[in-house]
């Protein structure tokens, strides 16, 4: 059974940090590009950051550059999203997904996790 499971979400104050995990089962992540997406109520789901399968190259959207860092630990079959300097506008459900590509504006996700809630509020 192919599954991606996100964890690590929660409530954090502005300026705080959180690390999200995306754990795979049923397949190994090292052969896949992985992306993090987020969706706030009433807004479209947007790609946040992605990481390549071979060279480890990463891509982040401008709104999170310098604050979020994506990484992978193939031994643990897990991809992480380290989120620092969190802002209220980062509040959303965060999803991870396997991708066809990790470049450009369209990443073509196809396997999705269930999402984890991140709330940034005082």
Coordinates of N, CA and C in Angstrom, one line a residue:
X1 N 0.8 -1.2 0.0 CA 0.0 0.0 0.0 C 0.9 1.2 0.0
X2 N 0.7 2.1 -1.0 CA 1.5 3.3 -1.1 C 0.9 4.4 -0.3
X3 N 1.7 4.9 0.6 CA 1.1 6.0 1.5 C 2.2 7.0 1.8
X4 N 1.8 8.3 1.9 CA 2.6 9.4 2.4 C 1.8 9.9 3.6
X5 N 2.5 10.1 4.7 CA 1.9 10.6 5.9 C 2.7 11.8 6.5
X6 N 2.0 12.9 6.6 CA 2.6 14.1 7.1 C 2.4 14.2 8.6
X7 N 3.3 14.8 9.3 CA 3.2 15.0 10.7 C 4.0 16.2 11.1
X8 N 3.8 16.7 12.3 CA 4.6 17.8 12.8 C 3.9 19.1 12.9
X9 N 2.7 19.1 12.4 CA 1.9 20.4 12.4 C 1.5 20.7 13.8
X10 N 1.0 21.9 14.0 CA 0.5 22.3 15.3 C 0.3 23.8 15.3
X11 N 0.1 24.3 16.5 CA -0.1 25.7 16.8 C 1.3 26.3 17.3
X12 N 1.7 27.4 16.6 CA 2.9 28.1 16.9 C 2.7 29.6 16.8
X13 N 3.4 30.3 17.7 CA 3.3 31.8 17.6 C 4.1 32.4 16.5
X14 N 3.7 33.5 16.0 CA 4.5 34.2 15.0 C 6.0 34.3 15.4
X15 N 6.9 34.0 14.4 CA 8.3 34.0 14.7 C 8.8 32.7 15.1
X16 N 7.9 31.7 15.4 CA 8.3 30.4 15.9 C 8.7 29.5 14.7
X17 N 9.1 28.3 15.1 CA 9.6 27.3 14.2 C 8.8 26.0 14.3
X18 N 8.8 25.2 13.2 CA 8.1 24.0 13.2 C 8.8 23.1 12.1
X19 N 8.9 21.8 12.4 CA 9.4 20.9 11.4 C 8.4 19.9 11.0
X20 N 8.0 19.9 9.7 CA 7.1 18.9 9.2 C 7.8 17.7 8.7
X21 N 7.2 16.5 8.8 CA 7.8 15.3 8.3 C 6.8 14.7 7.3
X22 N 7.4 14.1 6.2 CA 6.6 13.3 5.2 C 7.2 12.0 5.1
X23 N 6.6 11.0 5.7 CA 7.1 9.6 5.8 C 6.4 8.8 4.8
X24 N 7.1 8.0 4.0 CA 6.6 7.1 3.0 C 6.6 5.7 3.4
X25 N 5.5 5.0 3.0 CA 5.5 3.6 3.2 C 5.0 2.9 1.9
X26 N 5.4 1.7 1.6 CA 5.0 1.0 0.4 C 5.9 1.3 -0.8
X27 N 6.8 2.3 -0.7 CA 7.8 2.6 -1.7 C 8.9 3.4 -1.1
X28 N 10.0 3.6 -1.8 CA 11.1 4.4 -1.3 C 11.2 5.7 -1.9
X29 N 11.4 6.7 -1.1 CA 11.3 8.1 -1.6 C 12.5 8.5 -2.4
X30 N 13.6 7.8 -2.3 CA 14.9 8.3 -2.9 C 14.8 8.4 -4.4
X31 N 13.8 7.7 -5.0 CA 13.7 7.8 -6.5 C 12.7 8.8 -7.0
X32 N 12.1 9.6 -6.0 CA 11.1 10.5 -6.4 C 11.4 11.9 -6.0
X33 N 11.0 12.9 -6.8 CA 10.9 14.2 -6.4 C 9.7 14.4 -5.5
X34 N 9.9 15.2 -4.4 CA 8.9 15.4 -3.4 C 8.6 16.9 -3.2
X35 N 7.4 17.2 -3.1 CA 7.0 18.6 -2.9 C 6.2 18.8 -1.7
X36 N 6.3 19.9 -1.1 CA 5.4 20.4 0.0 C 4.4 21.4 -0.6
X37 N 3.1 21.3 -0.3 CA 2.1 22.2 -0.7 C 1.3 22.6 0.5
X38 N 0.6 23.7 0.3 CA -0.2 24.2 1.4 C -1.5 24.8 0.9
X39 N -2.6 24.7 1.7 CA -3.9 25.2 1.3 C -4.6 25.8 2.5
X40 N -4.9 27.1 2.4 CA -5.6 27.7 3.4 C -7.1 27.8 3.0
X41 N -8.0 27.9 4.0 CA -9.5 27.9 3.6 C -9.8 29.0 2.6
X42 N -10.5 28.7 1.5 CA -10.8 29.7 0.5 C -9.7 30.0 -0.4
X43 N -8.6 29.4 -0.3 CA -7.5 29.7 -1.2 C -7.1 28.4 -2.0
X44 N -6.4 28.6 -3.1 CA -6.0 27.5 -3.9 C -4.8 26.8 -3.2
X45 N -4.6 25.6 -3.5 CA -3.4 24.9 -3.0 C -2.2 25.3 -3.8
X46 N -1.2 25.6 -3.1 CA 0.0 26.1 -3.8 C 1.2 25.3 -3.4
X47 N 2.1 25.2 -4.3 CA 3.4 24.5 -4.1 C 4.3 25.5 -3.2
X48 N 5.0 24.9 -2.3 CA 5.8 25.7 -1.4 C 7.3 25.4 -1.6
X49 N 7.7 24.1 -1.7 CA 9.0 23.8 -1.8 C 9.1 22.4 -2.4
X50 N 10.2 22.0 -3.1 CA 10.3 20.7 -3.6 C 11.8 20.3 -3.6
X51 N 12.1 19.0 -3.7 CA 13.4 18.5 -3.7 C 13.6 17.4 -4.7
X52 N 14.7 17.4 -5.4 CA 14.9 16.5 -6.5 C 15.3 15.1 -5.9
X53 N 15.2 14.1 -6.8 CA 15.4 12.7 -6.3 C 16.9 12.3 -6.4
X54 N 17.7 12.9 -7.3 CA 19.1 12.5 -7.5 C 20.1 13.5 -7.0
X55 N 20.1 14.7 -7.4 CA 21.1 15.6 -7.0 C 20.7 16.4 -5.8
X56 N 19.5 16.2 -5.2 CA 19.1 16.9 -4.0 C 18.8 18.4 -4.2
X57 N 18.7 18.8 -5.5 CA 18.4 20.2 -5.7 C 17.1 20.6 -5.1
X58 N 16.9 21.8 -4.7 CA 15.7 22.3 -4.1 C 15.1 23.5 -4.7
X59 N 13.9 23.7 -4.6 CA 13.2 24.9 -5.1 C 12.2 25.4 -4.1
X60 N 12.1 26.7 -3.8 CA 11.2 27.2 -2.9 C 10.5 28.5 -3.5
X61 N 9.3 28.7 -3.2 CA 8.6 29.9 -3.7 C 9.1 31.1 -2.9
X62 N 9.0 32.3 -3.5 CA 9.5 33.5 -3.0 C 9.0 33.8 -1.6
X63 N 7.8 33.4 -1.3 CA 7.2 33.8 0.0 C 7.8 33.0 1.2
X64 N 8.5 31.9 0.9 CA 9.1 31.2 2.0 C 10.6 31.1 1.9
X65 N 11.2 31.7 0.9 CA 12.7 31.6 0.7 C 13.4 32.3 1.9
X66 N 14.4 31.6 2.4 CA 15.1 32.2 3.6 C 14.5 31.8 4.9
X67 N 13.3 31.2 4.9 CA 12.6 30.8 6.1 C 12.3 29.3 6.2
X68 N 12.0 28.7 5.0 CA 11.7 27.3 5.0 C 12.8 26.5 4.3
X69 N 13.1 25.3 4.7 CA 14.2 24.5 4.1 C 13.6 23.1 4.0
X70 N 13.7 22.6 2.8 CA 13.3 21.2 2.5 C 14.5 20.3 2.5
X71 N 14.4 19.1 3.0 CA 15.5 18.2 3.0 C 15.0 16.8 3.0
X72 N 15.8 15.8 2.8 CA 15.4 14.4 2.8 C 16.4 13.6 3.5
X73 N 15.9 12.5 4.1 CA 16.7 11.5 4.7 C 16.3 10.2 4.2
X74 N 17.0 9.7 3.1 CA 16.6 8.5 2.4 C 16.6 7.3 3.3
X75 N 17.5 7.3 4.3 CA 17.6 6.1 5.2 C 16.3 6.0 6.0
X76 N 15.7 7.1 6.3 CA 14.4 7.1 7.1 C 13.2 7.2 6.2
X77 N 13.4 7.2 4.9 CA 12.4 7.3 3.9 C 11.4 8.5 4.2
X78 N 12.1 9.6 4.5 CA 11.3 10.8 5.0 C 11.9 12.1 4.4
X79 N 11.0 13.0 4.1 CA 11.3 14.3 3.6 C 10.8 15.3 4.7
X80 N 11.6 16.3 4.9 CA 11.2 17.3 6.0 C 11.0 18.7 5.4
X81 N 10.3 19.5 6.1 CA 10.2 20.9 5.8 C 10.4 21.6 7.1
X82 N 11.6 22.2 7.2 CA 11.9 23.0 8.4 C 11.3 24.4 8.2
X83 N 10.5 24.9 9.0 CA 9.8 26.2 8.9 C 10.2 27.1 10.0
X84 N 10.9 28.2 9.7 CA 11.4 29.1 10.7 C 10.7 30.5 10.4
X85 N 10.8 31.4 11.4 CA 10.2 32.7 11.3 C 8.8 32.7 10.7
X86 N 8.0 31.8 11.3 CA 6.6 31.6 10.8 C 5.8 32.9 10.9
X87 N 4.9 33.1 10.0 CA 4.0 34.2 9.9 C 2.6 33.7 9.9
X88 N 1.6 34.5 10.3 CA 0.2 34.1 10.3 C -0.2 33.7 8.9
X89 N 0.3 34.3 7.9 CA -0.1 33.9 6.5 C 0.4 32.5 6.1
X90 N 1.3 31.9 6.9 CA 1.7 30.5 6.7 C 0.7 29.5 7.2
X91 N -0.3 30.0 7.8 CA -1.4 29.1 8.4 C -2.1 28.4 7.2
X92 N -2.1 27.1 7.2 CA -2.7 26.3 6.2 C -2.6 24.8 6.5
X93 N -3.2 24.0 5.8 CA -3.0 22.5 5.8 C -1.8 22.3 4.8
X94 N -0.8 21.6 5.3 CA 0.4 21.3 4.5 C 0.4 19.9 4.1
X95 N 0.6 19.7 2.8 CA 0.6 18.3 2.2 C 1.9 18.1 1.6
X96 N 2.3 16.8 1.6 CA 3.5 16.4 0.7 C 3.0 15.5 -0.4
X97 N 3.7 15.5 -1.5 CA 3.3 14.7 -2.6 C 4.5 14.3 -3.4
X98 N 4.4 13.2 -4.1 CA 5.4 12.8 -5.1 C 5.1 13.7 -6.4
X99 N 6.2 14.0 -7.1 CA 6.1 14.9 -8.2 C 6.7 14.3 -9.5
X100 N 6.2 14.8 -10.6 CA 6.9 14.4 -11.9 C 8.1 15.3 -12.1
X101 N 8.1 16.4 -11.6 CA 9.3 17.3 -11.7 C 9.4 18.3 -10.6
X102 N 10.6 18.8 -10.3 CA 10.8 19.8 -9.3 C 11.5 21.0 -10.0
X103 N 10.8 21.6 -10.8 CA 11.2 22.9 -11.4 C 10.0 23.5 -12.1
X104 N 10.2 24.8 -12.3 CA 9.1 25.6 -13.0 C 8.0 25.8 -12.0
X105 N 6.8 26.2 -12.5 CA 5.7 26.5 -11.7 C 4.7 25.4 -11.6
X106 N 4.8 24.3 -12.4 CA 3.9 23.2 -12.3 C 4.7 21.9 -12.1
X107 N 4.4 21.3 -11.0 CA 5.2 20.1 -10.5 C 4.6 18.8 -10.8
X108 N 3.3 18.8 -11.1 CA 2.5 17.6 -11.4 C 2.6 16.6 -10.3
X109 N 2.0 16.9 -9.2 CA 1.9 15.9 -8.1 C 1.0 14.7 -8.4
X110 N 1.3 13.6 -7.9 CA 0.4 12.4 -8.1 C 0.1 11.6 -6.9
X111 N 1.0 11.4 -6.0 CA 0.7 10.7 -4.7 C 0.6 11.8 -3.7
X112 N -0.4 11.8 -2.9 CA -0.6 12.8 -1.8 C -0.7 12.2 -0.5
X113 N -0.2 12.9 0.5 CA -0.5 12.6 1.9 C -1.8 13.2 2.3
X114 N -2.2 13.0 3.6 CA -3.5 13.4 4.1 C -3.5 14.9 4.6
X115 N -2.3 15.4 4.8 CA -2.1 16.8 5.3 C -2.0 16.9 6.8
X116 N -1.3 18.0 7.2 CA -1.2 18.3 8.6 C -1.4 19.8 8.8
X117 N -2.1 20.1 9.8 CA -2.5 21.5 10.0 C -1.4 22.3 10.7
X118 N -1.1 23.5 10.1 CA -0.2 24.4 10.7 C -0.9 25.7 11.0
X119 N -0.9 26.1 12.2 CA -1.6 27.4 12.6 C -0.6 28.3 13.3
X120 N -0.4 29.5 12.7 CA 0.5 30.5 13.3 C -0.4 31.6 13.8
X121 N -0.4 31.7 15.1 CA -1.2 32.7 15.8 C -0.7 33.0 17.2
X122 N -0.9 34.2 17.6 CA -0.6 34.6 19.0 C -1.8 34.4 19.9

